[in-house]
Amino acid sequence: MKTAPSAPASTAKIAVRDLSMAYGNFVVMHDLNFEVRDKDIFVIMGGSGCGKSTLLRHLIGLLEPKKGSILYDGEDFTATDPAGRGDFIRRFGVMYQSGALWSSLTLGENIAMPIEESGDIPANTVRDLVSYKLALVGLAGYEDYYPSQISGGMKKRAGIARAMALDPDILFLDEPGAGLDPLSSRRLDDLILRLRDSQGCTIVVVTHELASIFSIANNSVFLDTATRTQGALGNPSELRDHSDNPAVRLFLNRGDTPPSPS
Amino acid sequence: MEKQGKWQYNLLRKKVHRPLSRKTALPLPAERNVASADPLPPRAAWSHDGTDATLEISGDWRRDGPEVEITGDAPAQAPARYQVDSLGSYDSTLPAFLLARFRAVTPSPADSDDAPSFTGLPDNLRGLLELALAVPEESDTRNTPQVSSDLRKLGKISLQLWASVSGLANFTGQSVLSLGRFITGKARFRSSEFWLTLQQCGIDALPIVSLISFLIGLILAFVGNVQLANFGASLFVADLVGIAMVREMGVVMTAIIMSGRTGAAFAAHLGSMKANEEIDALRTFGFDPFDFLVLPRLLALVLMMPVLTIYANIVGILGGMLVGFFVGIEPELYWTETLAAVDLTNASLGVIKSVFFGAAIAISGCMQGMKAGNSSAAVGEATTRAVVASITAVIVLDSGFAAIFTLLDI
């Protein structure tokens, strides 16, 4: 970090500085540097297996970086002892790739559990909150269904409802559109946009679905498998035509010969 | 790279299967042997013309057909041209054969500047081979046999042993810490989960525990009676069954049943939660997975094991009493004799052990579940390891207790 840590960091919701991620001695990605602004929909994109989900797991503290730091609102997350990260984690909402709903609980209980555990909340309030969150994602009335009884798209939406349970500041979505039909995937994109606009949270999305990327993202980072570091940073629609990295243009043009940057 | 390789393999299969089902669509030379009733055996013949080699392919190449006959000497370089005039029908075996020949002489086509030549092959075969060679074979993805020496093996085993011992110590330590948080009221878990587990490893286990301990009491009495009757001391069957049940058999059999039943269930449940990222989801809501998942299971089993053990002891003694009745010992007499033989010290030994056995089973089961890999096969492995580990732990602990009790003379 060359600049003074406090001044520039305060403008960004999330700031990633010189982040290197590794499994043992195998370096997945090195020297990542990017910032996510408040109320952005920020997309982490890249080819399959390039480390997108690994980066997400670093951002939410499930994995420890090999080097570098992650700052939330200018406060260093990675330097905080894992036991003392409660204040950070309470502001996160995470939807996992498969939904990761607790399979022994109904959808209602899945959403109620974080709410109940967050304090002494009257049962009526909890019930109303649960049905409100389910209604937000279009699953009104599904309280008593178990995760095994609903489809993949519904699981993802229920996963989002659970991630939104505690009105998070930052919502992390891991491959929301993967494995869904085009219409469900589109509806999910609309949901993400509307949640950002009405709920006012910052959203970080891991995806490689081009249609989604162009319709929701206003900022993005491209992880390049070949160089094992970030290939580009910026609005994906602009990167598609104007990135100076051919790999980025190739990716965003679905492998068609990219026009040279103008 | 690996993904790309698989993708190509699928494409190859698909492309070849389609023409196979519609034999007439094969763009083969005109004088070919169209799907005759008797398929001709596949043949490959090498002929040499100076430095150039020609590979003549004939017959029908089928997966279920006879093995290929190769004549002539294989050259050191790829054939310059192919001769397919008498080629019959074929499926993937032919391109696979050609690819293997090609790979054998040019290990990495990427090194040579010339594009591989497949002169003389039909268009679709050439297309398939070019597709298969489009991405060079990844050299470091294959399993290479490791240089192995006894010393290396010993080192590996020692490291694994050390890792598993330190893993167990770590997990046990965390369990104790978690228990401490529970006692001080800081641990958070769902009480409904605790009550459910209590039911699963308590009441739900009663039928199997009843059956096994009744039969064990029966067997002990039978075997004991055969020997004791020789001395006219049949009545001492009551002493034998009573002491054996309350000191050893009741608690050990219950522990083994619970290892197979509950330890395995813990490992499978936590393992599939791990594979489904459910444990990560707990973590990101700020729940400690240890307090949330391991603690209620540990508490439930530690509470239920003594109860089940006392129950098993009583049922076992009843089993002995039944045999006693058939060999002529009145139940009242049997009961009085049992009460005289089994004092409180004896009876409490098994119950004390059961607490430790319960903790060992819960810790083994939960530990294997929590560190399971992220696949369905890994969940199966974790379950197996949990059962093996918990039965081993029970027997090892029991030996330790036997040594201690002998030293203390109780």
XYZ file of C-alpha atoms in Angstrom:
672
model
C 0.000 0.000 0.000
C 1.562 3.208 -1.104
C -1.042 5.685 0.033
C -2.101 6.467 3.570
C -4.453 3.676 4.637
C -7.317 5.729 6.018
C -8.102 8.350 3.371
C -8.691 6.296 0.186
C -10.032 3.238 2.000
C -12.977 5.067 3.481
C -14.599 5.650 0.084
C -14.807 1.934 -0.733
C -17.211 -0.566 0.802
C -14.793 -3.410 0.199
C -11.131 -2.926 -0.615
C -8.897 -5.829 -1.582
C -5.204 -5.087 -1.376
C -2.409 -7.279 -2.801
C -4.424 -10.383 -2.037
C -2.800 -13.754 -2.764
C -4.754 -16.946 -2.291
C -3.237 -20.408 -2.073
C -4.104 -23.963 -1.156
C -0.912 -25.154 0.505
C 1.821 -24.322 -1.971
C -0.519 -24.047 -4.943
C -1.140 -20.374 -5.635
C -4.661 -19.905 -7.004
C -4.474 -16.142 -7.616
C -1.929 -13.530 -6.665
C -1.813 -9.741 -6.303
C -5.506 -8.971 -6.547
C -6.310 -5.288 -6.069
C -9.805 -3.938 -6.450
C -12.452 -1.914 -4.681
C -16.210 -2.330 -4.453
C -18.138 0.918 -4.052
C -21.221 1.300 -1.904
C -24.431 0.028 -3.628
C -22.469 -1.510 -6.474
C -23.366 -4.793 -8.057
C -19.872 -6.112 -8.406
C -19.238 -9.243 -10.470
C -16.308 -11.587 -9.986
C -15.943 -13.347 -13.345
C -13.549 -15.759 -14.998
C -13.322 -19.223 -16.503
C -14.327 -22.388 -14.696
C -11.944 -23.317 -11.907
C -10.055 -20.011 -11.951
C -10.691 -19.271 -8.274
C -13.849 -17.139 -8.298
C -15.484 -19.066 -5.465
C -12.156 -19.219 -3.637
C -11.999 -15.426 -3.753
C -15.545 -15.245 -2.386
C -14.619 -17.590 0.455
C -11.714 -15.295 1.291
C -13.984 -12.256 1.276
C -16.331 -13.831 3.809
C -13.541 -15.177 5.982
C -13.935 -18.914 5.371
C -10.379 -19.049 4.026
C -7.327 -17.112 5.162
C -5.270 -15.239 2.571
C -1.665 -16.192 1.998
C -0.797 -12.516 1.738
C -2.535 -9.171 1.483
C -5.599 -7.776 3.162
C -9.332 -7.190 2.791
C -10.880 -4.028 4.214
C -14.535 -3.329 4.888
C -15.349 0.389 5.183
C -11.672 0.953 5.805
C -11.455 -1.541 8.651
C -9.040 -4.410 8.176
C -10.985 -7.671 8.126
C -8.058 -10.028 7.580
C -6.027 -8.559 10.416
C -8.875 -9.196 12.843
C -8.662 -12.381 14.837
C -11.182 -14.935 13.420
C -12.942 -15.017 16.799
C -13.427 -11.234 16.749
C -14.958 -11.015 13.299
C -18.520 -11.165 14.535
C -19.079 -7.462 13.853
C -18.028 -7.890 10.228
C -19.880 -11.145 9.646
C -23.141 -9.764 11.033
C -23.207 -7.365 8.086
C -22.804 -10.123 5.492
C -25.426 -12.204 3.796
C -24.185 -15.163 1.792
C -25.939 -17.345 -0.755
C -23.962 -20.458 -1.566
C -23.746 -22.169 -4.928
C -26.203 -24.929 -4.043
C -28.259 -22.772 -1.701
C -26.767 -24.646 1.296
C -30.086 -24.514 3.109
C -29.999 -26.519 6.346
C -31.634 -29.685 5.109
C -33.120 -30.766 8.425
C -35.080 -27.511 8.741
C -38.012 -26.190 6.720
C -37.597 -23.040 4.624
C -39.328 -21.056 7.350
C -37.037 -22.436 10.048
C -34.013 -21.823 7.824
C -34.811 -18.121 7.727
C -36.103 -17.953 11.294
C -32.976 -19.454 12.847
C -30.594 -16.528 12.201
C -33.348 -14.089 13.227
C -34.116 -15.930 16.475
C -30.441 -16.241 17.347
C -29.785 -12.539 16.714
C -31.559 -11.482 19.884
C -34.697 -11.741 21.927
C -37.299 -11.346 19.221
C -41.002 -12.059 19.761
C -42.317 -15.121 17.934
C -44.893 -13.070 16.029
C -42.243 -10.737 14.673
C -40.097 -13.677 13.614
C -43.038 -15.265 11.802
C -43.865 -12.029 9.987
C -40.226 -11.446 9.046
C -39.941 -14.991 7.661
C -43.025 -14.693 5.482
C -41.921 -11.233 4.314
C -38.468 -12.507 3.295
C -39.979 -15.488 1.464
C -42.474 -13.214 -0.284
C -39.618 -10.932 -1.420
C -38.047 -13.791 -3.393
C -41.389 -15.026 -4.717
C -41.770 -17.973 -2.378
C -44.695 -16.756 -0.274
C -46.391 -19.640 1.502
C -43.501 -22.080 1.239
C -42.612 -21.869 4.947
C -43.289 -25.525 5.683
C -41.456 -27.040 2.724
C -38.174 -28.834 3.273
C -35.247 -27.958 0.977
C -35.399 -31.440 -0.575
C -38.976 -30.811 -1.725
C -38.304 -27.752 -3.902
C -36.532 -27.213 -7.228
C -33.001 -25.914 -7.760
C -34.165 -22.426 -8.711
C -36.387 -22.220 -5.641
C -33.500 -23.361 -3.445
C -31.376 -20.517 -4.779
C -34.144 -18.014 -4.144
C -34.697 -19.418 -0.654
C -30.925 -19.136 -0.174
C -31.164 -15.447 -1.064
C -34.085 -15.015 1.337
C -32.011 -16.555 4.110
C -29.009 -14.401 3.186
C -31.287 -11.345 3.449
C -32.687 -12.485 6.802
C -30.725 -10.029 8.911
C -30.884 -7.096 6.419
C -27.228 -7.378 5.472
C -25.106 -4.508 4.328
C -23.312 -6.633 1.756
C -24.843 -9.575 -0.061
C -22.553 -12.243 -1.533
C -24.039 -14.507 -4.198
C -22.124 -17.533 -5.462
C -23.198 -18.461 -9.012
C -26.861 -17.497 -8.652
C -27.715 -18.364 -12.254
C -25.775 -21.626 -12.628
C -27.909 -24.621 -13.513
C -31.099 -22.614 -14.018
C -33.176 -22.321 -17.168
C -32.917 -18.967 -18.983
C -36.194 -17.640 -17.602
C -35.444 -18.500 -13.965
C -31.981 -17.088 -14.388
C -33.463 -13.865 -15.785
C -35.951 -13.620 -12.926
C -33.098 -14.043 -10.468
C -31.218 -11.188 -12.155
C -34.291 -8.969 -11.843
C -34.570 -9.941 -8.200
C -30.950 -8.993 -7.578
C -31.394 -5.591 -9.232
C -34.586 -4.846 -7.325
C -33.072 -5.895 -4.025
C -30.167 -3.569 -4.580
C -32.451 -0.672 -5.508
C -34.983 -1.116 -2.710
C -32.902 -2.659 0.044
C -29.880 -0.544 -0.748
C -27.223 -3.152 -0.151
C -23.945 -3.739 -1.927
C -23.972 -6.998 -3.877
C -20.989 -9.128 -4.858
C -21.806 -11.825 -7.420
C -19.629 -14.694 -8.601
C -20.718 -15.777 -12.064
C -19.568 -16.615 -15.555
C -22.935 -16.204 -17.247
C -22.504 -13.422 -19.764
C -26.186 -12.494 -19.967
C -26.285 -12.014 -16.198
C -23.019 -10.126 -16.143
C -24.182 -7.555 -18.674
C -27.618 -7.098 -17.189
C -26.714 -6.666 -13.526
C -23.091 -5.609 -13.085
C -21.903 -2.058 -12.930
C -18.396 -3.041 -11.957
C -16.400 -6.242 -12.225
C -13.077 -7.968 -11.881
C -11.889 -10.614 -14.334
C -9.715 -13.409 -12.952
C -7.343 -14.736 -15.598
C -6.473 -18.433 -15.345
C -3.383 -18.086 -17.531
C -1.627 -15.374 -15.531
C -3.225 -16.288 -12.168
C -4.061 -12.692 -11.392
C -6.727 -10.152 -12.273
C -7.006 -9.512 -16.000
C -9.209 -6.440 -15.941
C -11.276 -4.204 -13.718
C -14.264 -2.119 -14.732
C -17.753 -2.107 -16.176
C -18.179 -5.341 -18.159
C -19.980 -3.684 -21.098
C -17.037 -1.350 -21.554
C -14.496 -4.110 -20.999
C -16.156 -6.161 -23.750
C -15.217 -3.633 -26.394
C -12.438 -1.581 -24.897
C -10.338 -3.776 -22.629
C -6.676 -3.903 -23.586
C -6.503 -7.505 -22.371
C -7.422 -9.877 -25.240
C -8.367 -12.656 -22.797
C -11.029 -10.409 -21.264
C -12.455 -9.436 -24.648
C -12.443 -13.095 -25.723
C -14.316 -14.085 -22.557
C -16.885 -11.307 -22.764
C -17.470 -11.938 -26.476
C -17.975 -15.653 -25.904
C -14.817 -16.631 -27.800
C -15.602 -14.613 -30.945
C -12.633 -12.774 -32.372
C -12.606 -9.675 -30.244
C -12.431 -6.319 -31.974
C -9.226 -4.529 -31.110
C -9.639 -1.854 -28.476
C -10.289 1.597 -29.787
C -7.068 -28.510 -19.120
C -8.594 -31.617 -17.677
C -12.074 -30.297 -18.366
C -11.195 -29.576 -21.945
C -9.928 -33.130 -22.383
C -13.211 -34.567 -21.131
C -15.223 -32.297 -23.357
C -13.341 -33.518 -26.390
C -13.802 -37.109 -25.434
C -17.564 -36.629 -25.277
C -17.629 -34.879 -28.589
C -15.603 -37.677 -30.128
C -17.975 -40.306 -28.858
C -21.014 -38.466 -30.026
C -19.682 -37.850 -33.485
C -18.699 -41.437 -34.035
C -21.843 -42.940 -32.644
C -24.076 -41.031 -34.966
C -22.691 -42.369 -38.279
C -22.523 -45.836 -36.740
C -26.262 -46.016 -36.256
C -26.834 -44.992 -39.862
C -24.314 -47.095 -41.705
C -25.303 -45.958 -45.170
C -24.374 -42.384 -44.301
C -20.707 -43.263 -43.941
C -18.716 -41.424 -46.579
C -16.569 -44.446 -47.392
C -15.016 -45.453 -50.697
C -17.427 -46.942 -53.189
C -16.272 -50.571 -53.163
C -16.604 -50.927 -49.414
C -18.171 -53.916 -47.821
C -21.476 -52.407 -46.710
C -22.549 -53.962 -43.405
C -22.307 -57.512 -44.614
C -23.896 -60.229 -42.523
C -20.419 -61.587 -41.728
C -18.191 -58.785 -40.495
C -14.646 -59.121 -41.754
C -11.908 -59.166 -39.094
C -10.181 -55.788 -38.694
C -6.696 -55.676 -40.182
C -3.905 -53.131 -40.215
C -0.941 -53.670 -42.517
C 2.230 -51.600 -42.690
C 4.092 -51.284 -45.957
C 7.266 -49.312 -46.504
C 8.248 -47.335 -49.529
C 11.693 -45.948 -48.847
C 11.365 -43.804 -45.721
C 7.623 -43.328 -46.050
C 5.249 -45.799 -44.491
C 1.711 -46.609 -45.551
C -0.884 -48.045 -43.220
C -3.547 -50.085 -44.909
C -6.728 -50.529 -42.918
C -9.352 -53.078 -43.848
C -12.206 -55.074 -42.418
C -14.909 -54.093 -39.955
C -13.785 -52.257 -36.808
C -16.241 -52.925 -34.036
C -16.044 -52.776 -30.264
C -17.517 -56.271 -30.011
C -15.605 -57.667 -33.023
C -12.388 -59.730 -33.028
C -9.071 -58.220 -32.072
C -7.166 -56.309 -34.732
C -4.507 -58.184 -36.745
C -1.389 -56.127 -37.363
C 1.043 -57.182 -40.066
C 4.333 -55.604 -41.073
C 6.790 -53.601 -38.945
C 5.578 -50.431 -37.341
C 7.779 -47.523 -38.449
C 9.432 -45.029 -36.111
C 7.432 -42.114 -37.461
C 3.778 -41.499 -38.227
C 2.542 -43.077 -41.479
C 2.800 -40.779 -44.477
C -0.474 -41.969 -45.940
C -3.360 -44.261 -45.225
C -5.031 -46.804 -47.483
C -8.708 -47.428 -46.759
C -10.033 -49.038 -49.974
C -11.313 -52.197 -48.297
C -12.399 -50.644 -45.010
C -15.821 -51.838 -43.856
C -17.917 -50.322 -41.121
C -16.274 -48.900 -38.029
C -16.968 -47.329 -34.683
C -14.693 -45.505 -32.224
C -12.244 -48.416 -32.115
C -10.709 -47.300 -35.426
C -9.956 -43.662 -34.534
C -8.816 -44.864 -31.093
C -6.412 -47.316 -32.739
C -5.086 -44.668 -35.132
C -4.675 -42.125 -32.341
C -2.763 -44.620 -30.194
C -0.415 -45.444 -33.144
C 0.064 -41.751 -33.788
C 0.765 -40.942 -30.134
C 3.213 -43.847 -29.849
C 5.572 -42.331 -32.422
C 4.935 -38.610 -31.884
C 4.521 -38.182 -28.126
C 3.823 -34.469 -28.261
C 2.641 -33.165 -31.620
C 2.957 -29.640 -30.300
C 6.737 -29.931 -30.531
C 6.755 -30.512 -34.279
C 5.902 -27.606 -36.519
C 4.163 -29.647 -39.223
C 0.485 -30.249 -38.883
C -0.123 -33.992 -38.607
C -0.990 -35.486 -41.976
C -3.789 -37.976 -42.381
C -3.663 -38.312 -46.154
C -5.976 -40.969 -47.463
C -8.352 -41.140 -44.519
C -12.049 -40.431 -45.004
C -13.042 -36.863 -44.075
C -14.901 -37.724 -40.901
C -12.021 -39.845 -39.530
C -9.553 -37.111 -40.320
C -11.783 -34.572 -38.595
C -12.037 -36.710 -35.485
C -8.300 -37.279 -35.276
C -7.548 -33.600 -35.764
C -10.038 -32.813 -33.013
C -8.393 -35.324 -30.696
C -4.965 -33.832 -31.394
C -6.058 -30.188 -31.242
C -4.983 -29.846 -27.609
C -1.702 -31.574 -26.726
C -1.832 -34.221 -24.042
C -1.140 -32.776 -20.623
C 2.013 -34.575 -19.549
C 1.682 -34.159 -15.784
C -1.966 -35.195 -15.407
C -1.377 -38.934 -15.615
C -0.649 -40.935 -12.510
C 3.031 -41.664 -12.408
C 4.214 -44.593 -10.324
C 6.062 -43.132 -7.357
C 9.499 -44.261 -6.380
C 8.796 -46.209 -3.248
C 11.147 -47.409 -0.575
C 10.451 -48.926 2.825
C 11.876 -45.857 4.517
C 9.539 -43.591 2.555
C 6.557 -45.783 3.486
C 7.560 -45.726 7.139
C 7.839 -41.952 7.015
C 4.461 -41.639 5.360
C 2.787 -43.899 7.934
C 4.420 -42.014 10.813
C 3.279 -38.673 9.442
C -0.280 -39.941 8.941
C -0.316 -41.403 12.436
C 0.940 -38.151 13.903
C -1.623 -36.161 11.942
C -4.492 -38.349 13.115
C -3.340 -38.318 16.750
C -2.941 -34.538 16.784
C -6.269 -34.166 14.963
C -7.985 -36.254 17.625
C -6.316 -34.314 20.439
C -7.325 -31.039 18.806
C -10.933 -32.122 18.365
C -11.170 -33.461 21.921
C -9.733 -30.192 23.218
C -12.288 -28.213 21.227
C -15.048 -30.424 22.618
C -13.887 -29.660 26.158
C -13.763 -25.915 25.393
C -17.213 -26.104 23.887
C -18.455 -27.938 26.977
C -16.935 -25.149 29.061
C -18.832 -22.547 27.011
C -21.999 -24.583 27.570
C -21.477 -24.673 31.327
C -20.844 -20.930 31.467
C -23.931 -20.396 29.300
C -22.095 -18.920 26.313
C -22.613 -21.763 23.841
C -25.474 -21.304 21.407
C -27.335 -24.203 19.858
C -30.913 -25.079 19.035
C -32.550 -26.877 21.921
C -34.838 -28.729 19.500
C -31.762 -30.268 17.876
C -30.596 -31.458 21.294
C -33.949 -33.034 22.196
C -34.182 -34.728 18.797
C -30.704 -36.203 19.180
C -31.583 -37.265 22.712
C -34.533 -39.180 21.349
C -32.532 -40.699 18.505
C -29.775 -42.012 20.727
C -32.022 -42.840 23.670
C -35.524 -44.184 23.202
C -35.017 -45.100 19.546
C -32.103 -47.359 20.503
C -34.049 -49.333 23.126
C -35.289 -52.216 20.894
C -31.836 -53.156 19.594
C -30.214 -52.700 23.011
C -32.924 -54.917 24.576
C -32.467 -57.684 22.036
C -28.672 -57.746 22.151
C -28.300 -57.553 25.923
C -31.040 -60.138 26.538
C -29.245 -62.553 24.201
C -25.858 -61.786 25.771
C -27.295 -62.576 29.223
C -28.749 -65.786 27.807
C -25.451 -66.853 26.231
C -23.421 -66.077 29.354
C -25.832 -68.156 31.437
C -25.785 -71.098 29.028
C -22.013 -71.261 28.764
C -21.548 -70.670 32.501
C -24.076 -73.329 33.433
C -22.355 -76.040 31.355
C -19.144 -75.541 33.360
C -20.624 -74.790 36.777
C -23.009 -77.786 36.618
C -19.921 -80.047 36.582
C -19.217 -78.884 40.123
C -22.845 -78.900 41.138
C -22.646 -75.116 41.455
C -25.374 -74.130 38.995
C -26.630 -71.415 41.327
C -23.430 -69.437 40.767
C -24.658 -68.794 37.219
C -26.484 -65.844 38.778
C -23.192 -64.436 40.147
C -21.437 -64.972 36.826
C -24.117 -63.331 34.695
C -24.658 -60.488 37.163
C -21.010 -59.497 37.564
C -20.125 -60.012 33.883
C -23.086 -57.932 32.747
C -22.682 -54.962 35.077
C -18.899 -54.748 34.868
C -18.245 -55.449 31.200
C -20.781 -56.899 28.838
C -23.644 -54.470 29.384
C -21.597 -51.351 28.814
C -19.357 -52.735 26.061
C -22.224 -54.153 24.028
C -24.218 -50.935 24.392
C -21.188 -48.928 23.305
C -20.665 -51.106 20.249
C -24.341 -50.833 19.302
C -24.199 -47.062 19.692
C -20.990 -46.866 17.621
C -22.655 -48.600 14.716
C -25.937 -46.825 15.156
C -25.346 -43.331 16.428
C -21.650 -42.739 15.700
C -22.261 -43.619 12.054
C -25.370 -41.433 11.927
C -23.447 -38.449 13.348
C -20.664 -38.868 10.789
C -23.055 -39.265 7.858
C -25.208 -36.305 8.890
C -22.356 -33.885 9.541
C -20.456 -35.175 6.485
C -23.320 -34.473 4.121
C -23.891 -31.086 5.754
C -20.247 -30.319 5.056
C -20.504 -31.486 1.445
C -23.573 -29.280 0.957
C -21.808 -26.166 2.381
C -24.352 -26.108 5.231
C -21.560 -25.884 7.808
C -20.078 -22.883 5.974
C -23.530 -21.323 6.022
C -23.629 -21.703 9.813
C -20.244 -20.038 10.049
C -21.246 -17.021 7.977
C -24.212 -16.413 10.268
C -21.772 -16.271 13.138
C -22.788 -19.631 14.605
C -19.930 -21.743 15.905
C -20.414 -25.090 14.093
C -18.781 -26.798 17.032
C -21.266 -25.472 19.560
C -24.103 -25.853 17.124
C -23.542 -29.385 15.870
C -21.026 -31.246 18.001
C -22.056 -30.047 21.441
C -25.731 -31.182 21.380
C -24.692 -34.597 20.039
C -21.959 -34.992 22.628
C -24.270 -33.980 25.465
C -27.089 -36.231 24.267
C -24.923 -39.319 23.963
C -23.095 -38.717 27.252
C -26.463 -38.368 28.989
C -28.056 -41.379 27.341
C -25.202 -43.893 27.545
C -25.437 -44.444 31.362
C -29.209 -44.824 31.112
C -28.931 -47.334 28.282
C -26.175 -49.188 30.159
C -28.274 -49.600 33.318
C -31.161 -50.768 31.154
C -28.903 -53.245 29.287
C -27.584 -54.609 32.603
C -31.092 -55.315 33.872
C -32.249 -56.914 30.605
C -29.096 -59.077 30.511
C -29.727 -60.306 34.058
C -33.303 -61.144 33.031
C -31.894 -63.188 30.125
C -29.716 -65.107 32.582
C -32.725 -65.595 34.820
C -34.647 -67.241 31.969
C -31.866 -69.792 31.432
C -31.671 -70.285 35.200
C -35.390 -71.072 35.248
C -34.936 -73.784 32.616
C -32.023 -75.412 34.482
C -33.963 -75.437 37.716
C -33.071 -72.227 39.562
C -36.162 -70.492 40.916
C -36.356 -66.835 39.797
C -36.630 -65.636 43.423
C -33.500 -67.562 44.352
C -31.710 -66.295 41.209
C -32.620 -62.703 42.069
C -31.448 -63.003 45.677
C -28.185 -64.580 44.541
C -27.651 -61.801 41.964
C -28.289 -59.113 44.580
C -25.817 -60.758 46.906
C -23.134 -60.969 44.204
C -23.503 -57.562 42.582
C -22.612 -54.801 45.010
C -22.852 -51.103 44.309
C -19.138 -50.819 43.464
C -19.459 -53.434 40.744
C -22.649 -51.945 39.421
C -21.248 -48.415 39.252
C -18.077 -49.404 37.367
C -19.959 -50.077 34.133
C -21.977 -46.891 34.458
C -18.862 -44.783 35.017
C -17.247 -46.321 31.954
C -20.347 -45.660 29.867
C -19.918 -41.885 30.235
C -16.454 -42.055 28.739
C -17.538 -44.471 26.017
C -20.392 -42.143 25.072
C -18.001 -39.202 24.779
C -15.570 -41.298 22.704
C -18.315 -42.385 20.283
C -19.729 -38.882 19.874
C -16.292 -37.353 19.345
C -15.227 -39.997 16.795
C -18.475 -39.712 14.864
C -18.588 -35.919 14.820
C -14.877 -35.575 14.056
C -15.060 -37.830 11.002
C -18.165 -35.995 9.815
C -16.688 -32.514 10.278
C -13.499 -33.334 8.409
C -15.130 -35.328 5.605
C -14.329 -34.325 2.047
C -16.794 -32.637 -0.276
C -18.182 -35.619 -2.168
C -20.701 -38.386 -1.650
C -17.908 -40.983 -1.594
C -16.200 -38.977 1.146
C -19.346 -39.169 3.293
C -19.300 -42.977 2.985
C -15.633 -43.086 3.934
C -16.233 -40.808 6.897
C -19.005 -43.098 8.150
C -16.795 -46.168 7.873
C -13.940 -44.436 9.648
C -16.269 -43.199 12.373
C -17.503 -46.721 13.184
C -14.006 -48.210 13.133
C -12.598 -45.362 15.231
C -15.351 -45.431 17.832
C -15.291 -49.225 18.310
C -11.498 -49.087 18.594
C -11.721 -46.221 21.074
C -14.268 -48.131 23.178
C -12.139 -51.288 23.370
C -8.915 -49.366 24.049
C -10.596 -47.304 26.791
C -12.055 -50.484 28.284
C -8.600 -52.084 28.437
C -7.341 -48.968 30.171
C -10.163 -49.155 32.701
C -9.486 -52.863 33.282
C -5.847 -52.056 34.071
C -6.797 -49.187 36.401
C -9.450 -51.215 38.234
C -7.008 -54.098 38.677
C -4.396 -51.742 40.114
C -6.967 -50.181 42.429
C -8.113 -53.675 43.352
C -11.814 -53.120 42.646
